Structure formats: C-alpha cells, structure tokens
Amino acid sequence: MESQEFDYLVIGSGIAGLLSALHLSRLGRVAILTKREAFESNTNYAQGGIACVMTDEDSIERHVADTLDAGAGLCDERIVRQILTEGPASIEELIQTGIRFSVRSEGDGGGYDLGREGGHTKRRVLHAGDLTGREIQVSLLRAVSANPHITLIEHCMVIDLITTSWLGLDDENRCVGAYVLMRATGKIATMRAPVIVLATGGGGKTYLYTSNPDVATADGVALAWRAGCPIRNMEFIQFHPTCLFHPKAKSFLISEAIRGEGALLVNAAGEPFMHRYDERGALAPRDITARAIDNEMKSTGQACVYLDIRHKTSAFVHTRFPNISRTCKRFGIDIAHDLIPVVPAAHYFCGGVMAGVDGQTVIPGFYVVGEAACTGLHGANRLASNSLLEGAVCARLMARTVAQKTASLFSGKRISLPPWQFHGAVPSDEEIVVEHNWNEVRQCMWDYVGIVRTDRRLDRAARRIRNIRQEIREYYHDYLVTGDVLELRNIAAVAELIIRSAQARKESRGLHYTLDYPGSGAVAKDTVLDDGAGEKI
Ligand code: SIN
C-alpha cells in the first residue's frame, strides 16, 4: 500500500490540532490526519467558551487561584501559571485568524461580553454566543485550507505509531511514523514523519452517556500508551452536570454559562438544592455539582433535575443562548418559560498522556497537545473553559520547542519502514462482536466507574473489561481492521486504564469519589501507568 512522507504529522482536527498545524507550517510540510470530516471534533461542540483574563478587574493570580481550587490539590501550580499567563497572547492569535467573540453593546459598556461558569470567581469566559467552538473550528479550518504547506487528510485513522522500539531496533526510542487506515478503501498507508503531534481530544464515548460527539473514542491515549508513554491521572473523568434529559437528545450539552447568567438547579418539586451542597450554589465547581445532582436523583428517585432560568426575559435567553434555545425547542422545551430537564454525562478527561506544557512526551519527536495530554493544568478537576485555552497555548509552545530542536529532530538516521502486515486476516463475518462489546464497555463504565465509585464496583468493571479486551485481541488478530474495531480497541484499552487508575487511588479527590475512602489523603499524588509498551494489540 502507498507510503507518504511529511515533515510533521498532526493527528486530530480540533483547536489543538489545527493550531499545531498552522504553527508548524512555518517550519515545513504538514499533514493533518482526521477520522471523519475535519469539523467533527470536540472543539466544534464547545459551547461555553474560552477562559482568559481580559480586564483589569480580573488578574492572572485570581484565575490561577480558581484553577488550583477546582483542581483539588493536584494541579501543577507552575504549569497553571505558565498556561494562564500565556493565555492573552493565544486569544490575540485566535482573533487574528478571524474568530469573533461576542461583544457588549456600547450602552452596556462595550468590550468583550465575558461569561461566568462554575468555579470562576470572575467573569472571564470569552464566547461566541453559545457556539464558541463552532466559531473557532470554522475560522481555523478556513486558515488551514488556505495554507499551501498543509495537507488535510480526512476519513483516516491511525492504527499505531511506529517507533524505533516498536520496530525492535536498538536505537534510542523515537517516533518515525504511523500506520494509517484509509477508511474509504480499507487500505493501510505507512506515513513517515520525524515529528508527530497527537491532538486527538478526549474519550467521552468510553461511557454510555456523554456530551461528546461520536469521534471522541480516546484514540490518542490508547495510541500513546501502546507506544510506551506514561499515562497520568486517568481516574479523573469530568461529568458535565447538565446535559439535556430527553431520549432523542443524545446528551446535548446545556452550557454551564446558563448558570453563569443566573439559572438555578432545582429538583422535581421546584426547590433549588445546590446550597445544601456548597455555598457557591449552582456555580460550584463541576465535581461538586455533578455529585450533588447524582445524589438528588438517587435520593428522590427522580430521573433528572431541572435548570430554571425563567426569571430572565425571553429576549435575553434566546439571544444569549440561540443554539440551546433552538435545540430545546425541537424537543418541545421553551427555555424562557419551561424548566429544562438535565442529567450529568461524561464530558472531559482531565488525565491523559503525560506531557510538558510544550507537548513533549518521553519519546523524542512525539508531542501531545490538548485534551489527550495531561500537562498538570487540570489536576483532579478541570475548571470550566480552561481546556480550549490549554489547547491553544500548548500548540503554540509545542511549535516553539520543535523550531528550537529542528536540527536534532531531523538528524536521526533514515530507517526503512515495513508495510503493514495482514498476517492472513480476512474480512469479518462477525461484526456483531464489535457492536456487542462496544455497548458492553460503555454500559459497564457508566454503571461501575461513574460519578460515585466503590472498590467492589471497580473490581467488577475490571473483570468485565479484561474479558472484553481478550475477545477484542482475538477478533483484531483474525479479521481485517476497520474503523469500528480500532475505536473499540481504543475505548476498551482506555477503560482499563481508567479503572486501574481509580483502583490505585485510595482516597476521594476532585472527580474521583469513592464510598470506601470518602476523605482526601494528606498528600496529593498523581497516578501514573507506564506499562503499555509492547501492547501491539
Ligand atoms: C459548557 O459550556 O458548560 C462547557 C464548557 C467546558 O466544558 O469547559
């Protein structure tokens, strides 16, 4: 099958991938690989916005303090300060690419219309109505398509990274390329590049209910783990407190910004309940809010709770939240006059591939930026709207490091890359195995590795996922790979990493809450798993 060569391979087409590609295009030829259409990314669905200090009434130190507070003792303070300090420069860069954030009218004082979300003590969330991610995605894709140094390859999926140790060579381990499934033809390309940037986003699809789009299958964490990278803090899965509760809504997100504008969380009796859990009420950080909702639902036997913004004018809510308003209307809910039924759903991975603020991993030439990375910014619970900022800042810092290291990154001896080996695999006549295991992984994670955990639930999940992974290995060995099998293999591998990390943490902290150890230990420690190298299946 074909082989292709670039200077830089960027895997993923959200904010971190597109900005990485734009920066690297100043240094050489870049290919962006993306699983489906390029606009299908978590970024595209981000509603709330991008948190950054934008006024003199706010300060970097305040933003740092809010981030550390949400992170429950596990953020790396040096990294937090660096990313948040670099924030304004990245916002300026986004504006230069044509992104238009919402502004206030002159009558309201002018300037950017800054929103507020849970855990923020100040209004500092830049947004474009409630379609911030869409605005970012469209503008960056426009810049990418106009760039002659970038080749955008859609509908292709990386099977595995090719490293020198994967090839069994004695050299110092480094990344040299990737095997890539071209989904339309089923052919497998060998792509060579001395620098690979992984920006594949998160993996909400590991859980049955998620705010994430279908592409969010934790591919990056699984790829990096198999390539030998340490994976950090995977137990910290952020559940967004408020996704629309409706059988046909696919956990559509109701942005936290709606609570920033005064919406209350109420139970079926119409009573606000958040003050019973935290003095910040509906604007408490997400770990506390999601747990409170879970508790309300379980203790009252109700299937959901409600958001109530009926005290605001119709004109205000429909103008400030046009997309939420339109979507809810499709399901028969007028957000200005009705209660909005909501439930928590898996939303964001705070852990990921251990990486520096510039994306550097333990493998020379291999960088990870955005949600797939764990830089130390989010600790045990991400502060809302810090993630788009992290993606933008880290992509820029990654390109700066790569530019400084170009000579060494491009000096490795040229290795011949063997084509993909099919080992007698045949087309599958048992697709049902994939469908069945896909559902079972997600149901198991939802039931046993969710908002409230116990040792027994985790052990049960570990046993089930171990069996499923064994079946997947056999299937993967016997049949030709497809996109569906690759995604299943990745969600199952990452499910196991989440469970093992959760089992290792004998305390409750941030997003990891277990009835067996309800308190936090005196010292906050990372969970690191470092045994993926050699997992060829
Ligand atoms: C939201 O709009 O509530 C999501 C923002 C985020 O997850 O940072």
XYZ file of C-alpha atoms and ligand atoms in Angstrom:
545
model
C 0.000 0.000 0.000
C 1.031 3.598 -0.509
C 3.539 5.268 1.706
C 3.669 9.015 2.241
C 6.204 11.336 3.798
C 5.817 14.666 5.577
C 7.907 16.764 7.956
C 5.121 16.900 10.512
C 2.112 14.664 11.072
C -0.672 16.157 13.182
C -3.331 13.694 14.305
C -6.662 15.366 15.096
C -8.519 18.429 13.846
C -9.802 20.314 16.901
C -8.329 23.544 18.238
C -5.068 21.890 19.369
C -4.521 20.028 16.077
C -5.424 22.875 13.737
C -3.334 25.440 15.621
C -0.425 22.983 15.814
C -0.588 22.520 12.053
C -0.782 26.258 11.383
C 2.289 26.914 13.551
C 4.294 24.002 12.164
C 3.500 25.012 8.586
C 6.043 27.817 9.081
C 8.698 25.130 9.511
C 7.859 22.549 6.839
C 5.262 20.305 5.192
C 2.426 19.276 7.467
C -0.300 16.652 7.124
C -3.369 16.699 9.354
C -4.969 13.273 9.735
C -8.551 13.180 10.932
C -11.010 10.311 11.379
C -14.077 11.807 9.742
C -14.832 15.252 8.295
C -12.389 17.796 9.675
C -15.055 19.771 11.536
C -16.011 16.711 13.653
C -14.103 17.421 16.849
C -14.916 18.101 20.483
C -13.926 21.729 19.855
C -16.736 22.104 17.350
C -19.293 21.315 20.062
C -17.824 23.507 22.826
C -20.488 25.947 23.907
C -19.354 27.890 26.980
C -16.169 29.407 25.682
C -12.541 30.013 26.450
C -11.439 31.318 29.836
C -8.832 34.080 29.885
C -8.078 37.169 31.947
C -9.264 40.062 29.783
C -9.894 43.021 32.136
C -8.164 44.922 34.936
C -10.898 43.807 37.334
C -9.518 40.295 36.983
C -5.952 39.029 37.357
C -3.849 36.045 36.346
C -3.349 35.259 40.042
C -7.114 35.068 40.537
C -7.511 32.771 37.556
C -4.617 30.668 38.925
C -6.294 30.506 42.353
C -9.646 29.401 40.856
C -7.916 26.724 38.746
C -5.973 25.384 41.733
C -9.099 25.391 43.882
C -11.090 23.388 41.305
C -8.122 21.024 40.780
C -8.337 19.816 44.416
C -4.634 19.877 45.228
C -3.429 18.033 42.148
C -2.662 20.846 39.679
C 0.958 21.664 38.907
C 0.996 25.301 40.003
C 3.971 26.228 37.801
C 2.204 24.853 34.707
C -1.088 26.510 35.657
C 0.600 29.900 35.986
C 2.505 29.468 32.718
C -0.547 28.459 30.653
C -2.809 31.147 32.100
C -0.126 33.828 31.676
C 0.333 32.819 28.031
C -3.451 32.937 27.552
C -3.918 36.514 26.325
C -1.309 36.004 23.557
C -3.190 32.935 22.327
C -6.504 34.788 22.401
C -4.942 37.538 20.304
C -3.733 34.902 17.865
C -7.250 33.421 17.589
C -8.681 36.868 16.950
C -6.053 37.373 14.221
C -7.309 34.225 12.457
C -10.733 35.872 12.231
C -12.541 34.473 15.275
C -15.179 36.893 16.501
C -16.075 36.713 20.175
C -19.333 38.249 21.386
C -19.104 41.874 22.477
C -21.339 44.019 24.666
C -23.261 46.935 23.246
C -21.883 50.443 23.825
C -24.837 51.022 26.163
C -23.644 48.125 28.311
C -20.101 49.491 28.445
C -18.682 47.834 25.271
C -15.767 45.375 25.273
C -15.972 41.589 25.220
C -19.064 40.029 26.741
C -17.398 37.842 29.343
C -19.384 34.900 30.683
C -19.046 33.132 34.010
C -19.072 29.404 34.793
C -18.772 27.129 37.827
C -15.672 27.698 39.980
C -14.790 31.073 38.412
C -14.840 33.999 40.840
C -14.853 36.489 37.946
C -16.453 36.853 34.546
C -13.657 35.768 32.212
C -15.133 33.412 29.609
C -14.898 34.699 26.036
C -17.651 33.240 23.907
C -19.337 33.487 20.521
C -22.961 33.265 21.626
C -23.312 29.620 22.676
C -21.493 28.328 19.593
C -17.950 29.271 20.588
C -16.409 26.003 19.429
C -18.101 26.221 16.033
C -16.736 29.737 15.506
C -13.210 28.575 16.409
C -13.445 25.428 14.285
C -14.722 27.216 11.185
C -12.139 30.011 11.371
C -9.194 27.697 11.936
C -10.304 25.334 9.170
C -10.558 28.293 6.827
C -6.962 29.248 7.675
C -5.810 25.637 7.195
C -7.451 25.303 3.771
C -5.788 28.494 2.605
C -2.358 27.268 3.706
C -0.314 25.677 0.890
C 2.007 23.874 3.343
C -0.777 21.852 4.961
C -2.391 18.718 3.523
C -5.653 17.803 5.218
C -6.436 14.075 5.010
C -9.958 13.195 6.205
C -11.538 9.793 6.913
C -8.338 8.115 8.005
C -7.491 6.574 11.320
C -4.126 5.936 12.897
C -3.798 2.277 13.873
C -0.496 2.592 15.683
C 2.503 4.854 15.904
C 5.739 3.461 14.524
C 8.601 3.949 16.949
C 12.103 2.539 16.740
C 11.394 0.331 19.733
C 8.154 -0.912 18.145
C 10.307 -1.925 15.167
C 12.612 -3.765 17.567
C 15.624 -1.539 16.825
C 18.275 -0.879 19.431
C 18.479 2.877 18.802
C 17.158 5.347 21.355
C 13.377 5.115 21.071
C 11.930 7.752 18.740
C 8.815 8.220 16.675
C 9.247 7.673 12.939
C 5.743 7.389 11.525
C 2.332 5.794 11.754
C 0.215 3.092 10.143
C -2.968 4.697 8.930
C -6.239 3.063 7.856
C -7.840 4.850 4.909
C -11.483 4.310 5.771
C -12.918 4.586 2.275
C -10.718 1.857 0.772
C -9.702 -0.213 3.792
C -6.075 0.174 2.668
C -3.345 0.854 5.184
C -0.811 3.579 4.473
C 2.608 3.912 6.041
C 3.128 7.564 6.847
C 6.605 8.735 7.693
C 7.464 11.892 9.654
C 10.199 12.733 12.147
C 7.753 14.752 14.248
C 4.271 13.575 15.205
C 1.804 15.704 17.154
C -1.129 13.923 18.679
C -4.163 16.153 19.247
C -6.990 13.634 19.208
C -9.048 15.100 22.071
C -10.911 13.112 24.683
C -12.873 9.919 25.019
C -16.352 10.545 26.345
C -17.578 7.623 24.222
C -15.965 5.308 26.779
C -19.170 5.992 28.735
C -22.757 5.236 27.798
C -23.894 8.829 28.264
C -21.631 11.605 27.079
C -21.779 15.158 25.835
C -19.025 14.296 23.334
C -19.508 13.623 19.604
C -19.039 10.117 18.167
C -15.382 10.737 17.279
C -14.353 11.029 20.953
C -13.038 7.489 21.429
C -9.859 8.157 23.429
C -7.687 7.110 20.479
C -4.756 9.311 21.430
C -4.364 7.997 24.960
C -4.522 4.418 23.690
C -2.002 5.066 20.877
C 0.466 6.819 23.157
C 0.138 4.151 25.843
C 0.860 1.369 23.346
C 3.859 3.401 22.127
C 5.267 3.412 25.666
C 4.222 6.804 27.076
C 3.246 7.103 30.748
C -0.448 7.897 31.236
C -1.347 10.108 34.191
C -4.468 10.614 36.341
C -6.942 8.741 34.142
C -9.383 8.281 37.021
C -10.424 11.936 36.783
C -13.326 11.845 34.340
C -15.316 15.049 34.389
C -19.077 14.589 34.195
C -20.798 17.688 32.893
C -23.619 18.358 35.349
C -26.212 19.463 32.824
C -26.931 17.572 29.606
C -30.439 17.640 28.207
C -32.531 14.743 29.501
C -34.533 13.556 26.518
C -34.446 10.152 24.793
C -33.643 11.711 21.413
C -31.243 14.481 22.534
C -28.040 12.347 22.687
C -26.961 14.123 25.897
C -26.981 17.547 24.237
C -24.988 19.938 26.436
C -26.742 22.748 28.263
C -23.807 25.083 28.824
C -22.741 25.969 32.311
C -22.806 29.566 31.063
C -26.574 29.407 31.588
C -25.930 29.043 35.326
C -23.387 31.858 34.986
C -26.317 34.005 33.842
C -28.393 33.062 36.878
C -30.109 29.736 36.106
C -30.795 27.672 39.218
C -30.682 23.910 39.636
C -33.984 22.700 41.063
C -35.493 19.318 41.887
C -38.829 17.921 40.732
C -40.590 19.888 43.488
C -39.094 23.088 42.016
C -36.782 23.606 45.025
C -33.241 24.898 44.482
C -30.926 22.355 46.130
C -27.317 23.319 45.404
C -26.872 25.459 48.532
C -27.317 22.303 50.579
C -24.099 21.012 48.985
C -21.896 24.095 48.508
C -22.122 27.763 49.470
C -21.425 28.744 45.831
C -24.753 27.146 44.922
C -25.307 26.446 41.217
C -21.868 27.894 40.451
C -19.889 25.372 42.483
C -17.158 23.516 40.522
C -18.311 20.633 38.347
C -17.219 17.723 40.542
C -19.357 19.020 43.416
C -22.304 19.924 41.181
C -22.400 16.601 39.309
C -22.194 14.674 42.593
C -24.953 16.784 44.128
C -27.227 16.110 41.138
C -26.428 12.404 41.279
C -27.332 12.389 44.961
C -30.588 14.335 44.412
C -31.640 11.930 41.664
C -30.784 8.830 43.700
C -32.340 10.049 46.951
C -35.592 11.275 45.371
C -35.853 8.533 42.750
C -36.237 11.161 40.012
C -34.750 10.533 36.567
C -33.406 14.092 36.229
C -33.184 17.523 37.825
C -34.003 20.857 36.157
C -32.433 24.149 35.165
C -34.634 27.148 35.811
C -33.888 30.436 34.024
C -37.495 31.583 33.801
C -36.760 34.737 35.797
C -34.798 36.206 32.838
C -36.505 37.881 29.907
C -37.313 35.825 26.872
C -35.325 38.223 24.693
C -32.224 37.781 26.856
C -32.193 33.967 26.969
C -32.958 33.468 23.303
C -30.290 35.991 22.241
C -27.580 34.850 24.649
C -28.210 31.107 24.068
C -29.517 30.811 20.499
C -28.304 27.268 19.880
C -29.527 25.868 23.214
C -32.807 27.650 22.738
C -33.263 26.267 19.194
C -32.292 22.730 20.156
C -34.532 22.626 23.232
C -37.392 23.956 21.142
C -37.022 20.935 18.827
C -37.754 18.799 21.886
C -40.751 20.884 22.914
C -38.995 22.959 25.598
C -39.076 26.765 25.599
C -36.121 27.603 27.852
C -37.560 31.025 28.736
C -40.811 29.533 30.048
C -40.189 25.858 30.884
C -37.925 24.010 33.272
C -35.076 22.294 31.370
C -34.655 18.614 32.372
C -30.961 17.765 32.811
C -28.665 14.915 33.903
C -24.866 14.593 34.152
C -22.905 12.900 31.355
C -19.222 12.116 30.729
C -17.634 15.251 29.304
C -13.872 15.619 29.707
C -10.746 13.577 30.514
C -8.605 15.526 32.981
C -5.883 12.891 32.775
C -4.078 11.715 29.677
C -0.657 11.270 28.162
C 1.980 12.738 30.433
C 3.317 15.744 28.534
C 5.094 19.005 29.157
C 3.467 22.343 28.578
C 5.035 22.178 25.114
C 3.553 18.733 24.474
C 6.893 16.940 24.887
C 6.492 13.274 25.830
C 9.116 10.697 26.820
C 9.548 9.782 23.128
C 11.683 12.218 21.113
C 9.740 13.560 18.136
C 6.369 12.727 19.699
C 4.246 15.534 21.145
C 0.746 15.507 22.651
C -1.403 18.631 22.999
C -4.986 19.360 24.053
C -7.332 17.023 25.896
C -5.284 13.894 25.123
C -2.417 15.374 27.145
C -2.085 15.645 30.889
C 0.106 18.697 31.490
C -0.837 19.333 35.123
C -3.238 22.220 34.375
C -6.446 20.482 35.420
C -5.381 18.419 38.421
C -8.256 16.368 39.823
C -10.992 18.522 38.271
C -10.808 20.927 35.334
C -12.022 24.481 35.771
C -14.693 25.122 33.119
C -13.484 26.611 29.831
C -9.785 26.211 30.651
C -9.378 23.466 28.066
C -9.716 25.409 24.811
C -7.155 27.796 26.270
C -4.810 24.927 27.093
C -5.129 23.582 23.535
C -4.310 26.970 22.029
C -1.400 27.806 24.337
C 0.217 24.354 24.237
C 0.024 24.164 20.420
C 1.988 27.421 20.226
C 4.549 26.344 22.834
C 4.937 22.960 21.110
C 5.778 24.629 17.792
C 8.281 26.888 19.550
C 10.068 23.889 21.059
C 10.025 21.995 17.756
C 11.527 25.027 15.988
C 14.326 25.139 18.561
C 15.023 21.417 18.203
C 14.648 21.047 14.445
C 18.288 20.097 13.901
C 18.178 17.182 16.352
C 14.649 16.069 15.429
C 15.555 15.778 11.746
C 19.027 14.268 12.219
C 18.023 10.647 13.017
C 19.192 8.023 10.533
C 16.624 7.060 7.926
C 15.011 3.764 8.798
C 13.111 1.655 6.326
C 9.515 1.274 7.443
C 7.940 -2.119 6.735
C 4.448 -2.068 5.235
C 1.544 -3.131 7.454
C 1.424 -6.904 7.941
C -2.002 -8.504 7.459
C -0.938 -11.922 8.845
C -3.718 -13.745 6.979
C -6.545 -11.614 8.403
C -9.822 -11.899 6.478
C -12.949 -9.712 6.268
C -15.125 -10.166 9.316
C -18.352 -12.145 9.252
C -18.926 -11.399 12.947
C -19.474 -7.631 13.125
C -21.933 -8.292 15.933
C -18.977 -8.887 18.273
C -17.864 -5.301 17.737
C -21.354 -3.894 18.287
C -21.922 -6.009 21.390
C -18.580 -5.227 23.026
C -18.885 -1.549 22.187
C -22.176 -1.366 24.103
C -20.884 -3.510 26.943
C -17.765 -1.396 27.581
C -19.808 1.799 27.708
C -22.569 0.369 29.887
C -20.042 -1.178 32.275
C -18.142 2.131 32.639
C -21.373 4.026 33.236
C -22.649 1.583 35.845
C -19.448 0.866 37.774
C -16.918 3.627 37.070
C -19.144 6.699 37.161
C -19.644 9.652 39.486
C -19.694 7.585 42.694
C -17.378 4.570 42.883
C -16.623 1.728 45.282
C -13.884 -0.898 45.368
C -16.408 -3.610 44.517
C -17.813 -1.764 41.532
C -14.295 -1.117 40.229
C -13.295 -4.762 40.671
C -16.411 -5.875 38.834
C -15.659 -3.463 35.981
C -12.021 -4.585 35.839
C -13.044 -8.231 35.406
C -15.531 -7.462 32.648
C -13.238 -5.149 30.696
C -10.360 -7.631 30.945
C -12.552 -10.314 29.318
C -13.795 -7.951 26.640
C -10.237 -6.899 25.807
C -9.252 -10.536 25.377
C -12.101 -11.036 22.915
C -11.092 -7.896 21.049
C -7.498 -9.138 20.793
C -8.700 -12.374 19.180
C -11.016 -10.528 16.822
C -8.313 -7.999 15.915
C -5.912 -10.824 15.133
C -8.316 -12.783 12.912
C -10.085 -10.075 10.919
C -9.098 -7.112 8.750
C -9.081 -3.892 10.728
C -11.917 -1.423 10.330
C -12.506 1.974 11.911
C -15.086 0.440 14.252
C -12.693 -2.230 15.522
C -9.943 0.317 16.060
C -12.274 2.560 18.053
C -13.500 -0.382 20.118
C -9.929 -1.492 20.808
C -9.104 2.046 21.971
C -12.121 2.629 24.229
C -11.602 -0.781 25.849
C -7.884 -0.137 26.454
C -8.610 3.275 27.940
C -11.497 1.906 30.024
C -8.966 -0.432 31.593
C -6.560 2.463 32.246
C -9.354 4.449 33.921
C -10.311 1.509 36.130
C -6.740 0.700 37.104
C -6.081 4.348 37.968
C -9.275 4.518 40.015
C -8.361 1.317 41.835
C -4.946 2.746 42.672
C -6.367 5.887 44.299
C -7.341 5.004 47.850
C -8.954 8.367 48.628
C -11.608 10.700 47.244
C -10.287 13.757 45.465
C -11.838 16.052 42.865
C -13.689 13.962 40.305
C -12.729 10.628 41.854
C -15.222 9.936 44.626
C -15.387 6.543 46.305
C -17.643 5.490 49.163
C -14.849 3.275 50.501
C -12.433 6.193 51.042
C -14.593 9.329 51.341
C -11.824 11.651 52.591
C -8.764 13.053 50.819
C -5.267 11.932 51.774
C -2.846 14.460 53.299
C -0.593 14.472 50.246
C -1.890 14.760 46.689
C -0.171 12.313 44.353
C -0.502 11.563 40.651
C -1.485 8.122 39.390
C 0.864 7.043 36.617
C 0.524 3.907 34.451
C 3.565 3.079 32.425
C 3.279 -0.437 31.056
C 1.741 -0.100 27.596
C 4.907 -0.568 25.520
C 4.799 -3.831 23.625
C 0.958 -3.977 23.574
C 0.777 -4.462 19.853
C -2.893 -5.409 20.094
C -20.046 24.364 28.979
O -20.370 25.192 28.142
O -20.668 24.177 30.008
C -18.830 23.533 28.718
C -17.609 24.327 28.914
C -16.453 23.446 29.269
O -16.615 22.239 29.371
O -15.371 23.986 29.509
